[in-house]
mmCIF file of C-alpha atoms in Angstrom:
data_model
loop_
_atom_site.group_PDB
_atom_site.id
_atom_site.type_symbol
_atom_site.label_atom_id
_atom_site.label_comp_id
_atom_site.label_asym_id
_atom_site.label_seq_id
_atom_site.Cartn_x
_atom_site.Cartn_y
_atom_site.Cartn_z
ATOM 1 C CA ASN A 29 68.637 -61.210 -8.353
ATOM 2 C CA PHE A 30 67.449 -57.488 -8.036
ATOM 3 C CA MET A 31 63.547 -57.191 -8.650
ATOM 4 C CA LEU A 32 61.518 -53.969 -9.071
ATOM 5 C CA THR A 33 57.955 -54.498 -8.130
ATOM 6 C CA GLN A 34 54.926 -52.933 -9.507
ATOM 7 C CA PRO A 35 51.317 -53.312 -8.589
ATOM 8 C CA HIS A 36 49.541 -54.995 -11.776
ATOM 9 C CA SER A 37 46.827 -52.778 -12.252
ATOM 10 C CA VAL A 38 45.589 -49.510 -11.018
ATOM 11 C CA SER A 39 42.252 -47.435 -11.766
ATOM 12 C CA GLU A 40 40.923 -44.058 -11.032
ATOM 13 C CA SER A 41 38.430 -42.037 -12.936
ATOM 14 C CA PRO A 42 39.145 -38.742 -14.940
ATOM 15 C CA GLY A 43 40.281 -35.737 -13.288
ATOM 16 C CA LYS A 44 41.744 -37.783 -10.705
ATOM 17 C CA THR A 45 45.170 -38.484 -9.289
ATOM 18 C CA VAL A 46 46.729 -41.710 -9.142
ATOM 19 C CA THR A 47 49.871 -43.226 -7.788
ATOM 20 C CA ILE A 48 51.913 -45.966 -9.304
ATOM 21 C CA SER A 49 54.803 -47.781 -7.131
ATOM 22 C CA CYS A 50 57.744 -49.471 -7.831
ATOM 23 C CA THR A 51 59.559 -51.257 -4.710
ATOM 24 C CA GLY A 52 63.246 -52.548 -4.990
ATOM 25 C CA SER A 53 63.536 -55.968 -3.877
ATOM 26 C CA SER A 54 66.771 -55.432 -1.857
ATOM 27 C CA GLY A 55 69.495 -52.487 -1.457
ATOM 28 C CA SER A 56 68.743 -49.094 -1.733
ATOM 29 C CA ILE A 57 66.500 -47.958 -4.830
ATOM 30 C CA ALA A 58 67.693 -44.582 -4.040
ATOM 31 C CA SER A 59 71.303 -45.443 -4.844
ATOM 32 C CA ASN A 60 70.545 -45.544 -8.582
ATOM 33 C CA TYR A 61 68.090 -43.571 -10.874
ATOM 34 C CA VAL A 62 64.884 -44.857 -11.481
ATOM 35 C CA HIS A 63 62.996 -44.191 -14.801
ATOM 36 C CA TRP A 64 59.455 -44.639 -15.677
ATOM 37 C CA TYR A 65 58.268 -45.313 -19.533
ATOM 38 C CA GLN A 66 54.735 -45.402 -20.680
ATOM 39 C CA GLN A 67 53.803 -47.875 -23.401
ATOM 40 C CA ARG A 68 50.407 -47.643 -25.147
ATOM 41 C CA PRO A 69 48.954 -50.940 -26.998
ATOM 42 C CA GLY A 70 51.014 -51.050 -30.387
ATOM 43 C CA SER A 71 53.141 -48.515 -29.716
ATOM 44 C CA ALA A 72 57.090 -48.421 -28.348
ATOM 45 C CA PRO A 73 57.715 -47.112 -24.900
ATOM 46 C CA ALA A 74 58.021 -43.546 -24.418
ATOM 47 C CA THR A 75 59.442 -42.036 -21.431
ATOM 48 C CA VAL A 76 57.349 -39.980 -19.050
ATOM 49 C CA ILE A 77 59.944 -39.234 -16.163
ATOM 50 C CA TYR A 78 63.836 -39.672 -15.926
ATOM 51 C CA GLU A 79 66.300 -39.832 -13.092
ATOM 52 C CA ASN A 80 63.828 -40.375 -10.425
ATOM 53 C CA ASN A 81 62.072 -36.707 -11.420
ATOM 54 C CA GLN A 82 62.945 -35.206 -14.479
ATOM 55 C CA ARG A 83 60.101 -34.919 -17.111
ATOM 56 C CA PRO A 84 60.931 -34.729 -20.821
ATOM 57 C CA SER A 85 60.018 -32.009 -22.975
ATOM 58 C CA GLY A 86 56.591 -32.427 -24.068
ATOM 59 C CA VAL A 87 55.674 -34.729 -20.926
ATOM 60 C CA PRO A 88 52.692 -32.628 -19.496
ATOM 61 C CA ASP A 89 53.600 -31.458 -15.549
ATOM 62 C CA ARG A 90 50.711 -33.805 -14.459
ATOM 63 C CA PHE A 91 53.564 -36.603 -14.389
ATOM 64 C CA SER A 92 55.471 -36.410 -11.638
ATOM 65 C CA GLY A 93 58.214 -38.892 -10.186
ATOM 66 C CA SER A 94 59.666 -39.271 -6.597
ATOM 67 C CA VAL A 95 61.816 -41.931 -4.536
ATOM 68 C CA ASP A 96 61.285 -42.672 -0.989
ATOM 69 C CA SER A 97 64.560 -44.150 0.534
ATOM 70 C CA SER A 98 62.501 -45.206 3.772
ATOM 71 C CA SER A 99 60.077 -47.572 1.749
ATOM 72 C CA ASN A 100 62.894 -48.472 -0.704
ATOM 73 C CA SER A 101 60.478 -47.225 -3.478
ATOM 74 C CA ALA A 102 59.935 -45.093 -6.125
ATOM 75 C CA SER A 103 56.772 -43.558 -7.144
ATOM 76 C CA LEU A 104 54.942 -42.185 -10.352
ATOM 77 C CA THR A 105 52.148 -39.869 -9.659
ATOM 78 C CA ILE A 106 49.730 -38.807 -12.533
ATOM 79 C CA SER A 107 47.257 -35.737 -11.588
ATOM 80 C CA GLY A 108 44.127 -34.465 -13.832
ATOM 81 C CA LEU A 109 43.686 -37.991 -15.495
ATOM 82 C CA SER A 110 42.556 -38.169 -18.857
ATOM 83 C CA THR A 111 41.749 -41.091 -21.230
ATOM 84 C CA GLU A 112 44.800 -40.599 -22.960
ATOM 85 C CA ASP A 113 46.520 -41.579 -19.799
ATOM 86 C CA GLU A 114 45.382 -45.142 -20.334
ATOM 87 C CA ALA A 115 48.538 -47.181 -20.722
ATOM 88 C CA ASP A 116 50.801 -49.399 -19.310
ATOM 89 C CA TYR A 117 53.693 -47.698 -17.190
ATOM 90 C CA TYR A 118 57.034 -49.172 -16.234
ATOM 91 C CA CYS A 119 59.734 -48.270 -13.642
ATOM 92 C CA GLN A 120 63.765 -48.921 -14.667
ATOM 93 C CA SER A 121 66.757 -49.094 -12.769
ATOM 94 C CA PHE A 122 69.759 -50.646 -12.363
ATOM 95 C CA ASP A 123 70.431 -54.061 -10.702
ATOM 96 C CA SER A 124 74.017 -54.353 -10.721
ATOM 97 C CA SER A 125 76.849 -52.070 -12.047
ATOM 98 C CA SER A 126 76.407 -53.958 -15.453
ATOM 99 C CA SER A 127 72.655 -54.586 -15.635
ATOM 100 C CA GLN A 128 69.335 -53.245 -15.641
ATOM 101 C CA VAL A 129 66.086 -54.038 -14.716
ATOM 102 C CA PHE A 130 62.673 -53.114 -15.662
ATOM 103 C CA GLY A 131 59.561 -53.451 -13.052
ATOM 104 C CA GLY A 132 56.947 -55.724 -14.194
ATOM 105 C CA GLY A 133 54.504 -53.358 -15.396
ATOM 106 C CA THR A 134 51.456 -51.623 -14.088
ATOM 107 C CA LYS A 135 47.966 -51.211 -16.353
ATOM 108 C CA LEU A 136 46.461 -48.024 -15.891
ATOM 109 C CA THR A 137 42.510 -47.842 -16.470
ATOM 110 C CA VAL A 138 41.020 -44.231 -16.435
ATOM 111 C CA LEU A 139 37.061 -45.126 -15.992
ATOM 112 C CA GLU B 12 65.950 -35.628 -35.346
ATOM 113 C CA VAL B 13 67.506 -38.849 -33.662
ATOM 114 C CA GLN B 14 65.795 -41.706 -35.203
ATOM 115 C CA LEU B 15 66.005 -45.494 -34.845
ATOM 116 C CA VAL B 16 64.912 -47.817 -37.526
ATOM 117 C CA GLN B 17 64.575 -51.223 -37.222
ATOM 118 C CA SER B 18 64.764 -54.016 -39.404
ATOM 119 C CA GLY B 19 61.621 -56.033 -40.683
ATOM 120 C CA ALA B 20 59.338 -58.806 -38.887
ATOM 121 C CA GLU B 21 60.873 -62.116 -39.237
ATOM 122 C CA VAL B 22 59.342 -65.868 -39.127
ATOM 123 C CA LYS B 23 62.017 -68.428 -38.398
ATOM 124 C CA LYS B 24 61.791 -71.993 -37.340
ATOM 125 C CA ALA B 25 63.297 -73.057 -33.806
ATOM 126 C CA GLY B 26 67.094 -74.051 -34.202
ATOM 127 C CA GLU B 27 67.508 -71.299 -37.057
ATOM 128 C CA SER B 28 69.662 -68.370 -36.387
ATOM 129 C CA LEU B 29 68.589 -65.111 -36.720
ATOM 130 C CA LYS B 30 70.349 -61.216 -36.512
ATOM 131 C CA ILE B 31 68.251 -58.294 -36.421
ATOM 132 C CA SER B 32 69.231 -54.756 -37.090
ATOM 133 C CA CYS B 33 68.723 -50.725 -35.732
ATOM 134 C CA ARG B 34 70.207 -48.181 -37.718
ATOM 135 C CA VAL B 35 70.595 -44.708 -35.874
ATOM 136 C CA SER B 36 70.609 -41.277 -37.532
ATOM 137 C CA GLY B 37 70.577 -37.994 -35.808
ATOM 138 C CA HIS B 38 72.985 -37.876 -33.295
ATOM 139 C CA LEU B 39 76.513 -39.371 -33.042
ATOM 140 C CA PHE B 40 76.389 -43.187 -32.951
ATOM 141 C CA THR B 41 79.448 -43.950 -31.319
ATOM 142 C CA SER B 42 78.713 -41.603 -28.247
ATOM 143 C CA TYR B 43 75.340 -43.060 -27.111
ATOM 144 C CA TRP B 44 74.587 -46.511 -25.399
ATOM 145 C CA ILE B 45 72.086 -48.560 -27.620
ATOM 146 C CA GLY B 46 69.886 -51.578 -25.954
ATOM 147 C CA TRP B 47 67.815 -54.168 -26.554
ATOM 148 C CA VAL B 48 64.314 -54.743 -24.931
ATOM 149 C CA ARG B 49 62.105 -57.963 -25.280
ATOM 150 C CA HIS B 50 58.293 -57.809 -25.170
ATOM 151 C CA MET B 51 56.775 -61.064 -25.019
ATOM 152 C CA PRO B 52 53.220 -61.397 -26.014
ATOM 153 C CA GLY B 53 51.067 -60.326 -22.866
ATOM 154 C CA GLU B 54 54.187 -59.778 -20.937
ATOM 155 C CA GLY B 55 56.074 -56.925 -19.474
ATOM 156 C CA LEU B 56 59.271 -55.172 -21.053
ATOM 157 C CA GLU B 57 62.337 -56.986 -20.209
ATOM 158 C CA TRP B 58 65.843 -55.226 -20.593
ATOM 159 C CA MET B 59 68.130 -57.438 -22.382
ATOM 160 C CA GLY B 60 71.678 -55.802 -22.540
ATOM 161 C CA ILE B 61 73.408 -52.577 -23.753
ATOM 162 C CA ILE B 62 76.282 -51.384 -25.907
ATOM 163 C CA TYR B 63 78.394 -48.616 -26.105
ATOM 164 C CA PRO B 64 79.453 -48.616 -29.797
ATOM 165 C CA GLY B 65 82.428 -46.208 -29.171
ATOM 166 C CA ASP B 66 84.676 -49.032 -27.498
ATOM 167 C CA SER B 67 81.891 -52.047 -27.877
ATOM 168 C CA ASP B 68 81.913 -52.235 -24.127
ATOM 169 C CA THR B 69 78.542 -54.758 -23.889
ATOM 170 C CA ARG B 70 76.224 -55.414 -20.656
ATOM 171 C CA TYR B 71 74.081 -58.016 -20.671
ATOM 172 C CA SER B 72 70.992 -59.007 -17.969
ATOM 173 C CA PRO B 73 72.127 -62.755 -16.537
ATOM 174 C CA SER B 74 68.972 -63.723 -17.800
ATOM 175 C CA PHE B 75 70.158 -63.184 -21.555
ATOM 176 C CA ARG B 76 73.656 -63.342 -21.357
ATOM 177 C CA GLY B 77 74.883 -66.510 -23.391
ATOM 178 C CA GLN B 78 71.660 -66.452 -24.989
ATOM 179 C CA VAL B 79 72.005 -63.613 -27.610
ATOM 180 C CA THR B 80 74.959 -61.371 -28.859
ATOM 181 C CA ILE B 81 74.638 -57.771 -29.009
ATOM 182 C CA SER B 82 76.824 -56.023 -31.492
ATOM 183 C CA ALA B 83 77.579 -52.533 -33.291
ATOM 184 C CA ASP B 84 78.936 -51.952 -36.542
ATOM 185 C CA LYS B 85 80.305 -47.946 -36.643
ATOM 186 C CA SER B 86 80.763 -47.971 -40.293
ATOM 187 C CA ILE B 87 76.967 -48.288 -40.947
ATOM 188 C CA ASN B 88 75.719 -46.414 -37.385
ATOM 189 C CA THR B 89 73.981 -49.897 -36.884
ATOM 190 C CA ALA B 90 73.359 -52.282 -33.817
ATOM 191 C CA HIS B 91 72.605 -55.542 -34.097
ATOM 192 C CA LEU B 92 70.860 -58.547 -31.614
ATOM 193 C CA GLN B 93 71.499 -61.934 -33.187
ATOM 194 C CA TRP B 94 70.822 -65.424 -31.991
ATOM 195 C CA SER B 95 72.633 -68.793 -32.834
ATOM 196 C CA SER B 96 69.702 -71.024 -32.178
ATOM 197 C CA LEU B 97 66.506 -69.683 -31.760
ATOM 198 C CA LYS B 98 63.455 -71.230 -29.610
ATOM 199 C CA ALA B 99 59.836 -70.896 -29.725
ATOM 200 C CA SER B 100 60.086 -69.097 -26.638
ATOM 201 C CA ASP B 101 61.887 -66.293 -28.500
ATOM 202 C CA THR B 102 59.046 -65.332 -30.157
ATOM 203 C CA ALA B 103 58.576 -61.471 -29.139
ATOM 204 C CA ILE B 104 58.613 -58.153 -30.355
ATOM 205 C CA TYR B 105 62.170 -56.844 -29.675
ATOM 206 C CA TYR B 106 63.003 -52.870 -29.298
ATOM 207 C CA CYS B 107 66.264 -51.159 -29.674
ATOM 208 C CA ALA B 108 66.460 -47.693 -27.805
ATOM 209 C CA SER B 109 69.215 -45.219 -27.104
ATOM 210 C CA TYR B 110 70.209 -43.055 -24.376
ATOM 211 C CA GLY B 111 69.910 -39.629 -25.407
ATOM 212 C CA SER B 112 70.618 -36.654 -22.518
ATOM 213 C CA GLY B 113 70.378 -38.350 -19.792
ATOM 214 C CA SER B 114 70.932 -42.116 -18.366
ATOM 215 C CA HIS B 115 67.528 -43.488 -20.024
ATOM 216 C CA PHE B 116 66.271 -45.154 -23.130
ATOM 217 C CA GLU B 117 65.384 -41.384 -24.478
ATOM 218 C CA TYR B 118 64.951 -42.740 -28.193
ATOM 219 C CA TRP B 119 63.268 -46.230 -29.239
ATOM 220 C CA GLY B 120 63.143 -48.020 -32.357
ATOM 221 C CA GLN B 121 59.751 -49.260 -33.696
ATOM 222 C CA GLY B 122 59.737 -52.832 -32.874
ATOM 223 C CA THR B 123 60.873 -56.075 -34.811
ATOM 224 C CA LEU B 124 58.420 -58.948 -34.406
ATOM 225 C CA VAL B 125 60.066 -62.226 -34.283
ATOM 226 C CA THR B 126 58.083 -65.202 -34.290
ATOM 227 C CA VAL B 127 59.742 -68.590 -34.006
ATOM 228 C CA SER B 128 57.720 -71.958 -34.970
ATOM 229 C CA SER B 129 58.507 -75.191 -33.387
#
């Protein structure tokens, strides 16, 4: 089964930049869109990046996404970190024509 | 404004059946895929499956195929997730979510906590 692998946790200081990776287990991650969700404790997830690099209205331009075919991975980059960015982040993509999968999630700590 | 409102928390015993719901308002129910996501305590999100209410085309994750049934009732703009025989390991928060302008889950329900005792 296709899997998306994320680092379990990342931490960075306020004002800095952090990048969270999402690596596909097989095939080409560039063949399908990758989406990113933010989930704060006690809340439903919310999209921060969709279709690789699109930002929903209301999401600050500090959030950006990219896909790198050479490493079969996608990345979420958050610049100008603030404590409000502390959350779990999940990537999501297709694993076949009929099914999709989430990455295991990355806990972001801003300290 | 698109809203997904889920049914309330459930406490059940292992072996019992259950059907939870997700009522959609604010956009044309039949035109957008609706999916279900499981969030077990202390774990990550799991994509369970998705349905297109317009023609009831349903796709399941291999991990959940045969374990749950996803359906949609166009007459009441509501999607359902059901179990015929719950297990203690089904204890989780279940979210419904809908596509919007793109191919991602743009709109989310508030989640339904399902607690199953053995």
